[in-house]
Short mmCIF file of C-alpha atoms and ligand atoms in Angstrom, two decimals:
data_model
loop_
_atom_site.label_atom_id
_atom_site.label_comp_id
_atom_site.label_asym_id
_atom_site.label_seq_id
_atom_site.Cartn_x
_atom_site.Cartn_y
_atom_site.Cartn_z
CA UNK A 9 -70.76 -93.13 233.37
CA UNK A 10 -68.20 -90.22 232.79
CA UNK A 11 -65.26 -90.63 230.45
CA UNK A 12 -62.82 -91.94 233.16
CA UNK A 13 -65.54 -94.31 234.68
CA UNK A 14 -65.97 -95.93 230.98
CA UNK A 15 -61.91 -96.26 230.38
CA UNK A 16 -61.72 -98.13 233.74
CA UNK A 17 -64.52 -100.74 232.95
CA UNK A 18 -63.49 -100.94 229.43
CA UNK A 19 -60.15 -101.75 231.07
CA UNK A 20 -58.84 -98.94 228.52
CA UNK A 21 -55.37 -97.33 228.38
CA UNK A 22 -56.17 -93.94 229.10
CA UNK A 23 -54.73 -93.07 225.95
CA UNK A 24 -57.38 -95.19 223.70
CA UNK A 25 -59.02 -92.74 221.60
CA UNK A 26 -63.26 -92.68 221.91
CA UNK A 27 -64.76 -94.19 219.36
CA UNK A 28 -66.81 -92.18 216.89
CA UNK A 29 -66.54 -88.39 216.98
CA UNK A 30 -62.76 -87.59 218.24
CA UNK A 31 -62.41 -85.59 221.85
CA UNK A 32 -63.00 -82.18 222.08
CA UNK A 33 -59.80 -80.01 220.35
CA UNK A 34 -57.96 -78.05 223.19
CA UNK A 35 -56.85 -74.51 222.11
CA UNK A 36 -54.05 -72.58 224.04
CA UNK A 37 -53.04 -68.75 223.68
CA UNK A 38 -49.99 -66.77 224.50
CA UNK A 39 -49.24 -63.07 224.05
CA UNK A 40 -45.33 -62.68 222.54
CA UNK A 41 -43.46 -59.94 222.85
CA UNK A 42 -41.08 -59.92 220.11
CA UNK A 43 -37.92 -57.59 220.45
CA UNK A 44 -36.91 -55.30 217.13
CA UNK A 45 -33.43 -55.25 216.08
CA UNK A 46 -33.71 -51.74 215.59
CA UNK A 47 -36.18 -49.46 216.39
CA UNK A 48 -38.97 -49.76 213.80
CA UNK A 49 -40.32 -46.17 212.29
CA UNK A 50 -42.71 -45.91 209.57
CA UNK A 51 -45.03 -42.62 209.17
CA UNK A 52 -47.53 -44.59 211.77
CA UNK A 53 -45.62 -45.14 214.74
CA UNK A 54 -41.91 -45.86 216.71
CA UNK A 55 -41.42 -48.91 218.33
CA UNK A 56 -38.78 -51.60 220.41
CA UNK A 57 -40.97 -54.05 220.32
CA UNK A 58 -44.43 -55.83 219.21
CA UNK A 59 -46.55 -58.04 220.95
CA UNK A 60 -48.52 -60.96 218.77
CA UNK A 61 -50.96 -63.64 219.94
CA UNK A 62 -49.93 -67.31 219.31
CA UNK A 63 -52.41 -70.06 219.28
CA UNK A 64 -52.23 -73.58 220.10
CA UNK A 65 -54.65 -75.57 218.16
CA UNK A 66 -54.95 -79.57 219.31
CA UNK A 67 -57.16 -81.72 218.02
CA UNK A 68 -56.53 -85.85 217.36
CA UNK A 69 -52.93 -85.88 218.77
CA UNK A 70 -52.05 -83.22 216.22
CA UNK A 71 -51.24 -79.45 217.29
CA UNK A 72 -51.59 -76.69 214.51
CA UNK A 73 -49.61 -73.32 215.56
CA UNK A 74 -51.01 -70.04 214.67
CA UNK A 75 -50.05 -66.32 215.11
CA UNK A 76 -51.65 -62.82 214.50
CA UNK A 77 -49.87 -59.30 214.62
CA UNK A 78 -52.40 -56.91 215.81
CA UNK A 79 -52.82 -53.56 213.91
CA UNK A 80 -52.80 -50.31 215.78
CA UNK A 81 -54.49 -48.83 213.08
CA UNK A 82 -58.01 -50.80 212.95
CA UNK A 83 -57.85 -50.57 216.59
CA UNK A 84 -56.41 -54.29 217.62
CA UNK A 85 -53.98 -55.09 220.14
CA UNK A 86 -52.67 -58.26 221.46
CA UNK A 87 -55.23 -57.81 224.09
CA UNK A 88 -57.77 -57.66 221.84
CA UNK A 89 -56.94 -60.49 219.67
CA UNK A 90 -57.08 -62.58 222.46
CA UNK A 91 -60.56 -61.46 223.80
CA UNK A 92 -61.78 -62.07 220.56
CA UNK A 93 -60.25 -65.67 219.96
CA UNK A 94 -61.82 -66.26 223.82
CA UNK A 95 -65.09 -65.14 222.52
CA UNK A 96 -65.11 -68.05 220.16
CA UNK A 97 -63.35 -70.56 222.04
CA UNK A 98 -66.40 -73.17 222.66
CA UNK A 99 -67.04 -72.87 219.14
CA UNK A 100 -63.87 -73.55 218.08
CA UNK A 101 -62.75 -76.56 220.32
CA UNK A 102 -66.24 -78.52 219.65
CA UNK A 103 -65.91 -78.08 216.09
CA UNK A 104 -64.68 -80.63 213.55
CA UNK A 105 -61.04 -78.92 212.16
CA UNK A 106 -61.96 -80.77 209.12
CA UNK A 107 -64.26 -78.45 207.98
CA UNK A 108 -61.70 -75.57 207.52
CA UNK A 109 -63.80 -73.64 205.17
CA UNK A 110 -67.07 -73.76 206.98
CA UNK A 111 -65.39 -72.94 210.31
CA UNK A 112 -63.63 -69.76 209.69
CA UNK A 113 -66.68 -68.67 207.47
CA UNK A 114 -68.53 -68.95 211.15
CA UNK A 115 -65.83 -67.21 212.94
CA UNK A 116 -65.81 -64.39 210.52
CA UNK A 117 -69.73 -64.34 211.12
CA UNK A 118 -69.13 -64.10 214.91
CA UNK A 119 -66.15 -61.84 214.96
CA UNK A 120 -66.15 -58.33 214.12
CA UNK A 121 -63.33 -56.78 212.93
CA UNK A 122 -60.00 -58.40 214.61
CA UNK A 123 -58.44 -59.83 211.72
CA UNK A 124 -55.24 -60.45 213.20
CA UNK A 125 -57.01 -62.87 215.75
CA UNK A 126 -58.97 -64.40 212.57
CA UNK A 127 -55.52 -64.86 211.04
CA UNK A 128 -54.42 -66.28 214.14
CA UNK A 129 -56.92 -69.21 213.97
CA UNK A 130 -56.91 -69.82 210.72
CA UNK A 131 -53.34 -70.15 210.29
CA UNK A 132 -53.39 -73.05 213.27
CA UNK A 133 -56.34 -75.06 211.42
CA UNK A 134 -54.40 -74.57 208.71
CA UNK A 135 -50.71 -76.13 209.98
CA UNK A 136 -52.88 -78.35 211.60
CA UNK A 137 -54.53 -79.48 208.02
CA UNK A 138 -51.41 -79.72 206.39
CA UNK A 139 -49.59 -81.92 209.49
CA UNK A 140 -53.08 -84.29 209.52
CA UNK A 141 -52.17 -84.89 205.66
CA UNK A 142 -48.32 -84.91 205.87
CA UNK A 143 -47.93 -82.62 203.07
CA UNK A 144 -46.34 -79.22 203.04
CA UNK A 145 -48.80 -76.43 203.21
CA UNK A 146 -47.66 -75.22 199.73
CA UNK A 147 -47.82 -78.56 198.49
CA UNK A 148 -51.54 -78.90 199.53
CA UNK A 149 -52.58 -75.50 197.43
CA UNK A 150 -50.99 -76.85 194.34
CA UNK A 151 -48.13 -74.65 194.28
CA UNK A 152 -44.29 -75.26 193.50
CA UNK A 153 -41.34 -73.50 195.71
CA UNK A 154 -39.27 -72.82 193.33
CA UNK A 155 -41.87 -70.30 191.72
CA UNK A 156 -41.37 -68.17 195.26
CA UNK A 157 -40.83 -64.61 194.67
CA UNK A 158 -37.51 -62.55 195.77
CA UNK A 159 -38.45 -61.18 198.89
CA UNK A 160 -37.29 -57.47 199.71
CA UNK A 161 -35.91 -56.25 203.37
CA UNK A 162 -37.25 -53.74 204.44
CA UNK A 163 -35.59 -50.52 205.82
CA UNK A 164 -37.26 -48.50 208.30
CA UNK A 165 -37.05 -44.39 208.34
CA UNK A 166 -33.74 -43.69 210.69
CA UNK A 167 -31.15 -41.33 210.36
CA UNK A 168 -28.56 -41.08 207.33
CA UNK A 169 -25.88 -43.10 209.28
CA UNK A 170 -28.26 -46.26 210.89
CA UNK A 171 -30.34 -46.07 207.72
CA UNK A 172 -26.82 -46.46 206.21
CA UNK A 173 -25.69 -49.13 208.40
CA UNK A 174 -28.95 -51.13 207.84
CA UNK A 175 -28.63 -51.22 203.96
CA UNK A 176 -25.20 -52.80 204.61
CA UNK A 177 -26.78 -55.62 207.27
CA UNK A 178 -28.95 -56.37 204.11
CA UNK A 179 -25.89 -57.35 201.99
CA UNK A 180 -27.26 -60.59 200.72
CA UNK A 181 -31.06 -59.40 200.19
CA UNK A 182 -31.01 -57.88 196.09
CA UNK A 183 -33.93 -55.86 196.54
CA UNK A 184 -34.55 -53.33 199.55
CA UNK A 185 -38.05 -52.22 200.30
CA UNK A 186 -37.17 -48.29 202.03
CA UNK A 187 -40.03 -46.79 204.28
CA UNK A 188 -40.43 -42.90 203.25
CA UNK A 189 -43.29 -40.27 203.80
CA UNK A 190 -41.79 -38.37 206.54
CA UNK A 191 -40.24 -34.79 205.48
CA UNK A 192 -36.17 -36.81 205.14
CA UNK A 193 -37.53 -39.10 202.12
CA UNK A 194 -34.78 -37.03 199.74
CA UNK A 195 -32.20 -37.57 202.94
CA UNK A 196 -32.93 -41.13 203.29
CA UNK A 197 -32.86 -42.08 199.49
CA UNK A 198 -29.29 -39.90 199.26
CA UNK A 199 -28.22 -42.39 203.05
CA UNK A 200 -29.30 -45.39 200.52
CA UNK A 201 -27.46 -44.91 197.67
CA UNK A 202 -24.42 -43.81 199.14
CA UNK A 203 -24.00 -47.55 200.13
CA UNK A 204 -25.71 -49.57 197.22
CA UNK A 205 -26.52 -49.43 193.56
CA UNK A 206 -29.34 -52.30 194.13
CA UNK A 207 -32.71 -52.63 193.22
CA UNK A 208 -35.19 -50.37 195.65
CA UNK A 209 -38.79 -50.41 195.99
CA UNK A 210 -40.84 -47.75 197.94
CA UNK A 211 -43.30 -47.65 200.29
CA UNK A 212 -45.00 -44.33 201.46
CA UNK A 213 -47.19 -45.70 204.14
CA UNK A 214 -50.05 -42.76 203.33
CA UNK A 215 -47.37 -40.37 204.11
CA UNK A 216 -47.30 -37.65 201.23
CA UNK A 217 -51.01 -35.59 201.48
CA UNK A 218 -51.21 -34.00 197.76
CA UNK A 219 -51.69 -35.74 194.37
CA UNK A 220 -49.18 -32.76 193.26
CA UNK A 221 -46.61 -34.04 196.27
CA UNK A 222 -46.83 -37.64 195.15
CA UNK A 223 -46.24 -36.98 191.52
CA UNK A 224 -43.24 -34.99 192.23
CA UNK A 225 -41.45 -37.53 195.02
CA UNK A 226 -42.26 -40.20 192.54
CA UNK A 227 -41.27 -38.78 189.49
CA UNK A 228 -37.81 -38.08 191.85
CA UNK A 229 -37.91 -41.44 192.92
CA UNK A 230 -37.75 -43.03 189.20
CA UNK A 231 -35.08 -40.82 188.45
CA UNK A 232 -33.15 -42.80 191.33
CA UNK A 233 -34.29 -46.47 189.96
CA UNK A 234 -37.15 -46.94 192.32
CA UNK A 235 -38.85 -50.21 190.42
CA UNK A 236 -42.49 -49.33 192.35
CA UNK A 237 -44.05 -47.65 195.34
CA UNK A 238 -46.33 -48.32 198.14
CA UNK A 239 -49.30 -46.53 198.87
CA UNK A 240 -48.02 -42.75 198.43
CA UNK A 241 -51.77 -41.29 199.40
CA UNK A 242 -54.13 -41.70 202.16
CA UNK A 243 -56.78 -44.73 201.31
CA UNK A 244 -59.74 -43.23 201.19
CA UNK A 245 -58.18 -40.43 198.42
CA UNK A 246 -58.52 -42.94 195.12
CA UNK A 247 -59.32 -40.54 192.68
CA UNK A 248 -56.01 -38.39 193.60
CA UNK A 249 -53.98 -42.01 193.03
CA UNK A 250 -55.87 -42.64 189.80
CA UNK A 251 -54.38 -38.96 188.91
CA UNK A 252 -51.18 -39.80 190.39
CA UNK A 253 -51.25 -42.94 188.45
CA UNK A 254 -51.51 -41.26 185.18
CA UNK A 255 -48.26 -39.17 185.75
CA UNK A 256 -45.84 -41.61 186.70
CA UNK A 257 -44.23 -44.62 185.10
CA UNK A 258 -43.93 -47.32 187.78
CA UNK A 259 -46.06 -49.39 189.51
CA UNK A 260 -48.34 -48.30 192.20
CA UNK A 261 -49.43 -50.80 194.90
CA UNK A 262 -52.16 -50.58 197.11
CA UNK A 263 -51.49 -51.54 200.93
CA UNK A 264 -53.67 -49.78 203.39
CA UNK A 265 -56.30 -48.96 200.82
CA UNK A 266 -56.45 -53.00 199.96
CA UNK A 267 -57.72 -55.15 203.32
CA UNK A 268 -60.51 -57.36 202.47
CA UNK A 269 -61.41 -59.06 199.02
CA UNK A 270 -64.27 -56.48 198.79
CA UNK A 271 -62.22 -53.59 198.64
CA UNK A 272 -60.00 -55.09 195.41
CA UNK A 273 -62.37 -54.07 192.06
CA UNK A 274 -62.56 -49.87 193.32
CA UNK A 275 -58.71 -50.33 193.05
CA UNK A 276 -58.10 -51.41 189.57
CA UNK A 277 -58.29 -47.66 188.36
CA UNK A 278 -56.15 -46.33 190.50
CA UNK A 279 -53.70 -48.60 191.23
CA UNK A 280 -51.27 -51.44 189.52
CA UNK A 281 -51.34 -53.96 191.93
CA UNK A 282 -52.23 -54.91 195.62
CA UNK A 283 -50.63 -55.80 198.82
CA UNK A 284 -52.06 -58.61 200.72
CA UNK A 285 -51.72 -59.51 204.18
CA UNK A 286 -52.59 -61.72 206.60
CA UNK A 287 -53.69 -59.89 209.11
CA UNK A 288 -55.30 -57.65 207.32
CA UNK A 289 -57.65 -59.82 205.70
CA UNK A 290 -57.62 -62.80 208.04
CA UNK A 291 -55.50 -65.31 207.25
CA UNK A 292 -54.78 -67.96 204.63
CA UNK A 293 -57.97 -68.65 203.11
CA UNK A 294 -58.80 -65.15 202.52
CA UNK A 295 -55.27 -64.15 200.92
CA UNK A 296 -55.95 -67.31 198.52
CA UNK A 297 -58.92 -65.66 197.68
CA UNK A 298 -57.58 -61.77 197.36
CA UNK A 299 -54.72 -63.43 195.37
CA UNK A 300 -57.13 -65.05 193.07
CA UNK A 301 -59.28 -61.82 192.66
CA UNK A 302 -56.47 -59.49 192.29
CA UNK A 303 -55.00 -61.93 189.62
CA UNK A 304 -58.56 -62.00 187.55
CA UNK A 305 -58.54 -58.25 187.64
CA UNK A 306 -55.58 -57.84 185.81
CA UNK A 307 -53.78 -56.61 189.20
CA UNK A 308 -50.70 -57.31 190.09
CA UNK A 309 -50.14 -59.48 193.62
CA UNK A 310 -47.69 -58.81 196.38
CA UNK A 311 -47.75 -60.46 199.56
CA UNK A 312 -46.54 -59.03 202.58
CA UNK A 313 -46.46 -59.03 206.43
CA UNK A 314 -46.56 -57.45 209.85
CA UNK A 315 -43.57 -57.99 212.25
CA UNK A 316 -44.36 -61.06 213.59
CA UNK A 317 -42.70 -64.67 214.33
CA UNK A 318 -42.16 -67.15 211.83
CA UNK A 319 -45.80 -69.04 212.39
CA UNK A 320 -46.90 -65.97 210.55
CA UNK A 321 -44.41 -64.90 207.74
CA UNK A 322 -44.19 -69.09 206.69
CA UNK A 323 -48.03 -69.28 206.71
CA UNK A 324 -47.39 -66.54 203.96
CA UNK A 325 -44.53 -67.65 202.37
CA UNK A 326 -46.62 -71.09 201.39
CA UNK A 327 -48.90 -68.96 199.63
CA UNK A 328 -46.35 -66.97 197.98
CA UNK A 329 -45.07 -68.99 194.49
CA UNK A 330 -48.90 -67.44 193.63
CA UNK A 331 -48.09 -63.55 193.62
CA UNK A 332 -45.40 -61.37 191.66
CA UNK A 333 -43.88 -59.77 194.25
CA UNK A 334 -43.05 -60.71 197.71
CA UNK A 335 -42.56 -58.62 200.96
CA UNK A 336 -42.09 -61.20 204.14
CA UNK A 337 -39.09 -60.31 206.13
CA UNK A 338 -41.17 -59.38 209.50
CA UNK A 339 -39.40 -62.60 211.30
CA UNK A 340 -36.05 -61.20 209.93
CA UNK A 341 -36.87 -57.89 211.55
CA UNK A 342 -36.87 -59.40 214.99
CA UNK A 343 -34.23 -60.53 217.43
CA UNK A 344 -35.88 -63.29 219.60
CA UNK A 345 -38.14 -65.43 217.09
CA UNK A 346 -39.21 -68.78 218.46
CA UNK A 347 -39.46 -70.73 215.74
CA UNK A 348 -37.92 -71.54 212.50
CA UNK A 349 -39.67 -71.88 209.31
CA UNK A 350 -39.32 -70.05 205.83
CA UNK A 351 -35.67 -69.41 205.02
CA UNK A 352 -34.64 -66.70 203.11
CA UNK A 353 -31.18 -66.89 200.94
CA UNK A 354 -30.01 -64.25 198.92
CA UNK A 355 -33.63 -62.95 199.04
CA UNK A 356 -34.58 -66.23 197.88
CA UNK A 357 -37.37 -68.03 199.72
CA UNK A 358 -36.79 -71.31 200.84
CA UNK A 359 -40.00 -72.99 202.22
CA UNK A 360 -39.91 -75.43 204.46
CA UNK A 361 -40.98 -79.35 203.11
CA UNK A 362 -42.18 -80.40 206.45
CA UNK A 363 -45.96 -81.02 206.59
CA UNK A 364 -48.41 -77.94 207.66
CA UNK A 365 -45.99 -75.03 208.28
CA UNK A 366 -42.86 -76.81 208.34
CA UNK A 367 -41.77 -75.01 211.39
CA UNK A 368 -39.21 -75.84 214.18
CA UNK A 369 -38.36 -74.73 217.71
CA UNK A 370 -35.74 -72.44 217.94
MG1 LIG B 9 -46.90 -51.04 203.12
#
């Protein structure tokens, strides 16, 4: 007797629940293409837009949302995020949710590479945790709001004038994040403080090639009350940042060089602090963890994000009364964000209360 049969000699509404082990979960994808306010340059690439992979995740009348932004650089795309959460689909809708832990463990057994598809599903179990318990995701890792970081806003590399003209759409943000690395960093930083005074952080994005080059731009940079900088060498060249390191006198954070919770305990002699992201490690679980590493080392702990919706920079934001400094403006960077989540006054974070994510339509 099939499902149906049973409900109609049981005399069932079709919306009784089977008794003993719930029906299957049901897991949807979309690929989003989210439109930049401006055109986004960093040393990597120029862009209008970016496309990110939402999931669906429903399981016991309760829907989790996730999202993952795709990097270019390990080789994902939307496209590819998607194949891979397809490749694990059966997996994924037969399991029990419940067992958070033990099923992204098995997806990250399954799935090579494709963290931003990782980070897609486990942000969805995740809402989908918190919503099941009615508490706030923050809430559920222990954590209090108020302890939220300032976030920066980030300026991309443009010309004097729109680089000038972005600086004043960040009015209300008190610390600016400026992208450098290209051969206008001097023009850029001179377009910045024609307009503000305010606290500036750098990042590099690999962009300067010699220890000696580094050194100099960041010794330059400190003399115009840069508080830290991003990643000023190429990853792979630690011992040149460990060199770097011992010339300058702010902090240097690892971003590129710093994915996965392996790659943390090389850093610590070459770098201050790291960068964690989402989709570069693969989602909530595995920040917690790189937090809690980076933290034990003696590092210091800045989250940050791709561009991407607000599914992704509020999963984030619930982790971030945990780190020292916070980066999560991606949703702010876009113009057609479906949802509503983390709210960010005067560069303060505001996290949502609702249960899992907190997030809204529109
Ligand atoms: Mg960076």
């Amino acid at each position: 007797m099939n499902r149906r049969d049973w409900l109609k000699a049981t005399g069932a509404a079709a919306a009784l629940p089977l008794v003993g082990r719930a029906a299957p979960s049901m897991l949807e994808m979309q690929i989003v293409r989210l439109r930049l306010r401006h055109t986004w340059t960093t040393t990597m690439s120029s862009s209008e837009y970016r496309d990110t992979l939402h999931l669906r995740f429903t399981h016991d009348g309760v829907t989790g949302l996730g999202e993952g932004a795709p990097i270019v650089r390990y080789g994902e795309s939307a496209e590819s995020a998607r194949e891979a959460v397809e490749s694990v689909r059966e997996f994924l809708v037969s399991a029990d949710p419940w067992e958070f832990e033990k099923l992204m463990a098995e997806v990250f057994r399954r799935v090579k590479g494709q963290f931003a598809a990782k980070a897609a599903i486990d942000i969805a179990l995740m809402d989908w945790v918190g919503k099941k318990l009615g508490v706030p995701l923050y809430r559920y890792f222990g954590l209090d709001p108020s302890d939220a970081p300032l976030t920066t806003y980030s300026i991309g590399i443009d010309t004097p004038e729109i680089t000038r003209q972005k600086v004043r759409e960040a009015e209300s943000f008190p610390i600016l994040k400026i992208k450098v690395g290209l051969n206008t960093d001097e023009t850029t930083l001179a377009a910045v403080r024609s307009v503000t005074a305010k606290r500036l952080r750098v990042d590099a994005n690999e962009g300067w090639k010699d220890k000696e080059e580094a050194v100099r731009k960041i010794n330059w940079l400190e003399s115009q009350g840069v508080e830290l900088v991003e990643q000023p060498l190429p990853a792979p060249m630690l011992e040149e940042t460990r060199w770097v390191r011992s010339r300058v006198h702010i902090p240097i954070i690892a971003d590129e060089a710093c994915l996965h919770p392996a790659d943390i305990p090389r850093l610590v002699a070459a770098y201050d602090g790291v960068n964690i992201k989402l989709d570069k490690c693969g989602g909530i679980l595995e920040a917690l963890r790189m937090i809690q590493m980076a933290r034990a080392l003696g590092l210091k702990t800045m989250l940050g994000c791709m561009i991407a919706s607000s599914i992704s920079v509020t999963a984030a934001a619930h982790l971030s009364p945990l780190v020292d400094f916070a980066d999560l403006d991606g949703n702010l960077l876009i113009a057609n964000d479906p949802y509503r989540g983390v709210q960010v006054k005067n560069g303060r974070l505001l996290l949502p209360d609702r249960p899992g994510l907190g997030l809204t339509v529109g």
